[in-house]
mmCIF file of C-alpha atoms in Angstrom:
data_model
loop_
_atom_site.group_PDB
_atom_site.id
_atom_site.type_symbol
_atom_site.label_atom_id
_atom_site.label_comp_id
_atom_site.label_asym_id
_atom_site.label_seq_id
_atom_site.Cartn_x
_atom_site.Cartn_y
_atom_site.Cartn_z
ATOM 1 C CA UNK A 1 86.396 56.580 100.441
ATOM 2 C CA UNK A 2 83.524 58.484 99.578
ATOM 3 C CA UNK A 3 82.009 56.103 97.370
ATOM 4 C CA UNK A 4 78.179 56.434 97.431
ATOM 5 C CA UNK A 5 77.255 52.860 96.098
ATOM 6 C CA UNK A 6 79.363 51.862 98.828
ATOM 7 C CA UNK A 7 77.576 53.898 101.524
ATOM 8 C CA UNK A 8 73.878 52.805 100.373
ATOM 9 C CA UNK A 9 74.971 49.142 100.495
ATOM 10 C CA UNK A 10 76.684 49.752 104.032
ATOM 11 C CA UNK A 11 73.022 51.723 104.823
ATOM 12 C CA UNK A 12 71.140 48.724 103.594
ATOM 13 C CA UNK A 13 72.766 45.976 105.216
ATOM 14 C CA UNK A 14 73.021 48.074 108.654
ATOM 15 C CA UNK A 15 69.826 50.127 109.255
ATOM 16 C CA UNK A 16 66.845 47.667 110.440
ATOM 17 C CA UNK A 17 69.439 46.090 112.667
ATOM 18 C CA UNK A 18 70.529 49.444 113.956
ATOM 19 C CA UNK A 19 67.120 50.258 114.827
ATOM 20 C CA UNK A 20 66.304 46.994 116.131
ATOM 21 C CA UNK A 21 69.447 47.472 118.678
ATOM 22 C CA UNK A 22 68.021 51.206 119.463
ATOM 23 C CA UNK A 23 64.321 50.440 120.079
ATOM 24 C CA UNK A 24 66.156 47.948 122.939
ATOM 25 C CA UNK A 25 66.302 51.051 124.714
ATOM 26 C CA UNK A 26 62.486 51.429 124.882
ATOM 27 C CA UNK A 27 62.337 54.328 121.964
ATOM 28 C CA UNK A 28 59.673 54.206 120.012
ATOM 29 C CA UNK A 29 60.236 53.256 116.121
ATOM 30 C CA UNK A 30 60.301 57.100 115.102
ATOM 31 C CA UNK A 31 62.804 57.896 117.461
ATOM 32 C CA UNK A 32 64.891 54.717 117.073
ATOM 33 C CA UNK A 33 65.137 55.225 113.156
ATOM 34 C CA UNK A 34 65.946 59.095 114.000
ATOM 35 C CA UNK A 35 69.016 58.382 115.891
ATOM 36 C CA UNK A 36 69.977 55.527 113.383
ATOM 37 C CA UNK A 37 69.790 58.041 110.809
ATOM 38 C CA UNK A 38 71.708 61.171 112.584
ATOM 39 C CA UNK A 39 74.877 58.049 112.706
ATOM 40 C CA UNK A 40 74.399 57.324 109.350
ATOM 41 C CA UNK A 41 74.515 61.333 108.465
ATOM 42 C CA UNK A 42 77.502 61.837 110.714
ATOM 43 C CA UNK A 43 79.360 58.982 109.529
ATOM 44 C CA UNK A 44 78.256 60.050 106.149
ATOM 45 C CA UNK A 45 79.857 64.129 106.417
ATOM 46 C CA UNK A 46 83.163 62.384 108.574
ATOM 47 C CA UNK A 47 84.195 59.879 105.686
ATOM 48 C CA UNK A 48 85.170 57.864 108.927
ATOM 49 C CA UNK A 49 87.665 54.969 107.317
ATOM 50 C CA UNK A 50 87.354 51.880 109.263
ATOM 51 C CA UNK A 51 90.311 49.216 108.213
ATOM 52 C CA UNK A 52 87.866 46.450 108.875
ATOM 53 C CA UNK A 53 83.969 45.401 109.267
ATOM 54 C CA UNK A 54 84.246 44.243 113.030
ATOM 55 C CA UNK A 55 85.780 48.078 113.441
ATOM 56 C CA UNK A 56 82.798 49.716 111.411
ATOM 57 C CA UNK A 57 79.977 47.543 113.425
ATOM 58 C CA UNK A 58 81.931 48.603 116.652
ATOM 59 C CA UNK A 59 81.693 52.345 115.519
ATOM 60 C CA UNK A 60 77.735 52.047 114.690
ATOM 61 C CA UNK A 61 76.889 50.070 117.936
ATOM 62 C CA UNK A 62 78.492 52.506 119.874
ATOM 63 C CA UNK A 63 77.284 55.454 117.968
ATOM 64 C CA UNK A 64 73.568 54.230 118.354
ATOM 65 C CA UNK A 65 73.661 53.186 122.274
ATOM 66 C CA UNK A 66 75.124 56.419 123.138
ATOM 67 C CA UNK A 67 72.524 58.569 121.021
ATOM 68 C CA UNK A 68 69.831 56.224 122.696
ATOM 69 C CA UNK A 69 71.172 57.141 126.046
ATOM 70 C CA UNK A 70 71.801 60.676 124.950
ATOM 71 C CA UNK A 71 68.162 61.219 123.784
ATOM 72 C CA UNK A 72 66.964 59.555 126.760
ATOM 73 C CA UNK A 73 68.783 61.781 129.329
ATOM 74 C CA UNK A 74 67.382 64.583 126.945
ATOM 75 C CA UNK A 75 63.936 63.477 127.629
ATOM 76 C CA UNK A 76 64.407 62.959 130.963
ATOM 77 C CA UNK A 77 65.698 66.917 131.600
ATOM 78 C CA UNK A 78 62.660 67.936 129.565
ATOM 79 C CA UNK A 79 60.197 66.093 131.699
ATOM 80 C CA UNK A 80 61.630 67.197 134.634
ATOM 81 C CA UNK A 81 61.663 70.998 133.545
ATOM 82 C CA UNK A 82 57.897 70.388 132.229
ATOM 83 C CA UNK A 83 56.635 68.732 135.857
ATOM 84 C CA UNK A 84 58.734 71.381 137.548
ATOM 85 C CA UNK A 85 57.542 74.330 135.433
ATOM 86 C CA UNK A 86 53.494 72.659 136.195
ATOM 87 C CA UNK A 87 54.585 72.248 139.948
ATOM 88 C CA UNK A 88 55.698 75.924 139.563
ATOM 89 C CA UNK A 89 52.205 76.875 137.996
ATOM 90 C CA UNK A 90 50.133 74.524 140.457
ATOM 91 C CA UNK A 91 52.016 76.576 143.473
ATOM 92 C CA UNK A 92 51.161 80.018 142.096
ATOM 93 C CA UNK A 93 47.849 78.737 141.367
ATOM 94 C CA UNK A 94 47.315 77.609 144.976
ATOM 95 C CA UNK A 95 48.896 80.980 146.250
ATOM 96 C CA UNK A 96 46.612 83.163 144.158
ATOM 97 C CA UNK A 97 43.547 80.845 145.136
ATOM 98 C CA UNK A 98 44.596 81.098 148.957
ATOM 99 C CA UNK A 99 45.234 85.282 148.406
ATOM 100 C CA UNK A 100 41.334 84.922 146.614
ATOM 101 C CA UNK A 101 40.099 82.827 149.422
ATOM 102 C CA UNK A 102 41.152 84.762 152.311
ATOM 103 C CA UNK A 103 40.154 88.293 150.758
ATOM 104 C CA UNK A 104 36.282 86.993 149.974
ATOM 105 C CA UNK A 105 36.334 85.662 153.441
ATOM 106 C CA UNK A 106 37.657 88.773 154.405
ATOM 107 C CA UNK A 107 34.897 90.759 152.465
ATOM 108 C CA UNK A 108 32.340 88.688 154.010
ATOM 109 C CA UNK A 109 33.502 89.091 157.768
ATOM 110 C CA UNK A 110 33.448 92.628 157.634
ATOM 111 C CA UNK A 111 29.806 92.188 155.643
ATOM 112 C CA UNK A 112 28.584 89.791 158.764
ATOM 113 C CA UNK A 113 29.551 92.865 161.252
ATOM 114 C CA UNK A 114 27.111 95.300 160.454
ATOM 115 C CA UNK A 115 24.401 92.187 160.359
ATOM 116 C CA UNK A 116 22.399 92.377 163.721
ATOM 117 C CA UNK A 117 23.608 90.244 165.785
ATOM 118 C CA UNK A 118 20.928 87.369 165.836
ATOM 119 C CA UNK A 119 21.655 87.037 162.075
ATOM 120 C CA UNK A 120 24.800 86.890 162.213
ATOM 121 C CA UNK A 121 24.304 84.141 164.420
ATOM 122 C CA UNK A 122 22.419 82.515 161.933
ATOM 123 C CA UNK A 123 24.171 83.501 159.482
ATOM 124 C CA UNK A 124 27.303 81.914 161.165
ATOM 125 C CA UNK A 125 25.781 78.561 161.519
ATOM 126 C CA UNK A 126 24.705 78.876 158.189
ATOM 127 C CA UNK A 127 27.863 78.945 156.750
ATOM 128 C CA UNK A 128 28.889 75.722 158.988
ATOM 129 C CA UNK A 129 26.524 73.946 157.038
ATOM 130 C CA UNK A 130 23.905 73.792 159.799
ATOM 131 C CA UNK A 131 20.154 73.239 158.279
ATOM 132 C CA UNK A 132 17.307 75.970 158.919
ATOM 133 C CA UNK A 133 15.671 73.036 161.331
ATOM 134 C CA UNK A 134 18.865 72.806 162.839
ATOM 135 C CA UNK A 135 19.923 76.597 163.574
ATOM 136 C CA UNK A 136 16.071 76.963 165.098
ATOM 137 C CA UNK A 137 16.030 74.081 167.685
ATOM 138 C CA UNK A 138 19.704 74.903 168.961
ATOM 139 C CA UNK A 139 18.678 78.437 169.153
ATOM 140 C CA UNK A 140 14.955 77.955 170.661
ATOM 141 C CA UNK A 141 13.868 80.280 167.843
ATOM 142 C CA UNK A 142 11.131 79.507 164.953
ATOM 143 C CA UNK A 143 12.275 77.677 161.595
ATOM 144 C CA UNK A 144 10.278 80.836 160.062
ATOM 145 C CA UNK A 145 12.394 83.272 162.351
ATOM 146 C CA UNK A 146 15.431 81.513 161.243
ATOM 147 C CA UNK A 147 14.611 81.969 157.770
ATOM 148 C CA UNK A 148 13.437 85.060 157.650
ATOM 149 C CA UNK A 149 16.904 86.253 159.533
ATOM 150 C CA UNK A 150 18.378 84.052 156.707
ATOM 151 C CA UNK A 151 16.527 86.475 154.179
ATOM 152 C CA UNK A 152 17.562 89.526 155.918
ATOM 153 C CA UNK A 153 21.732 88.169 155.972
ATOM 154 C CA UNK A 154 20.595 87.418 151.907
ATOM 155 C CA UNK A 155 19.535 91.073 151.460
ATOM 156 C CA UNK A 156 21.908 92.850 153.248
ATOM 157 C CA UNK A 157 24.916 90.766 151.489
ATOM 158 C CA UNK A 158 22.979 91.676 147.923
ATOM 159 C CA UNK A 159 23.042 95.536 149.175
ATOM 160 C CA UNK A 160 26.124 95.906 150.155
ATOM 161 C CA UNK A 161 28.205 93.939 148.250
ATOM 162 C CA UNK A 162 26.996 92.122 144.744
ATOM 163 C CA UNK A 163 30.185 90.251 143.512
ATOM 164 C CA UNK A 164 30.728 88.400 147.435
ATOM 165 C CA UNK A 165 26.603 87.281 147.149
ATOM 166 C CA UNK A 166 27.322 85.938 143.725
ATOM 167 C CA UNK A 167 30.221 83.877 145.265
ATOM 168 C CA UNK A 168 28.007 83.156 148.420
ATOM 169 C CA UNK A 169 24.679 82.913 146.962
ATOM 170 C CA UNK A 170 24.455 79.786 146.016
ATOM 171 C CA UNK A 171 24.843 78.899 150.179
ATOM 172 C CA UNK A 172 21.213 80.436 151.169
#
């Protein structure tokens, strides 16, 4: 009834068992002595009266299990909302990188139109990942004609358009 002596004993003879029970639900210490000590506050500010001890332990084990499952539930929504909020980021990440992709590759198309059209050719195969040696014999040209068109595709990007040959220049 209110007695604090009382209460401290009770606190004492009940809390490392409480917290032994909770960390049985795979909490870590912190959390385990956490919920054992919202009970202990609650049952503190209700002034529950229990008419026996079996009625009191029934009261705390049931208090703890269901904050234990409570705060687990809890930590389950906030995982979920974190991985779905970094799924949501990872998405609009991928959309903006696809929207940057497809622009820069649209840059560069128009770019390889006003190449002539033997380096474009090269230029093409180039961007296949075809070597200088490569482009020449399937083309019956020169490696130094192939790299000099290479040069000229190099020039004309740097002319016309600085930011795509930044992007692209590490390709040449």
């Amino acid at each position: 009834k209110g007695d604090r002596k009382a209460f401290r004993l009770l606190y004492e003879n009940f809390f490392i068992a409480l917290c032994i029970f909770a960390r049985g639900f795979h909490l870590e210490r912190e959390e385990a002595e956490d919920i054992v000590q919202e009970v202990f506050c609650k049952l503190y500010d209700e002034r529950h009266l229990f008419t026996n001890v079996s009625s009191l332990k029934s009261y705390l084990y049931s208090s703890i299990k269901n904050g234990c499952l409570n705060y687990i539930r809890g930590e389950k929504r906030r995982k979920d909302r974190e991985s779905h909020y970094y799924d949501d980021v990872d998405e609009e990440r991928t959309f903006f990188n696809d929207i940057v992709e497809s622009e820069v590759y649209r840059e560069l198309k128009m770019l390889m139109d006003e190449f002539p059209p033997q380096c474009r050719n090269i230029f093409e195969r180039v961007l296949q990942g075809a070597t200088s040696e490569e482009i020449a014999e399937a083309l019956q040209l020169s490696v130094e004609t192939v790299k000099t068109q290479r040069k000229k595709a190099k020039q004309i990007l740097r002319e016309r358009y600085n930011l795509l040959y930044n992007i692209f220049g590490i390709l040449f």
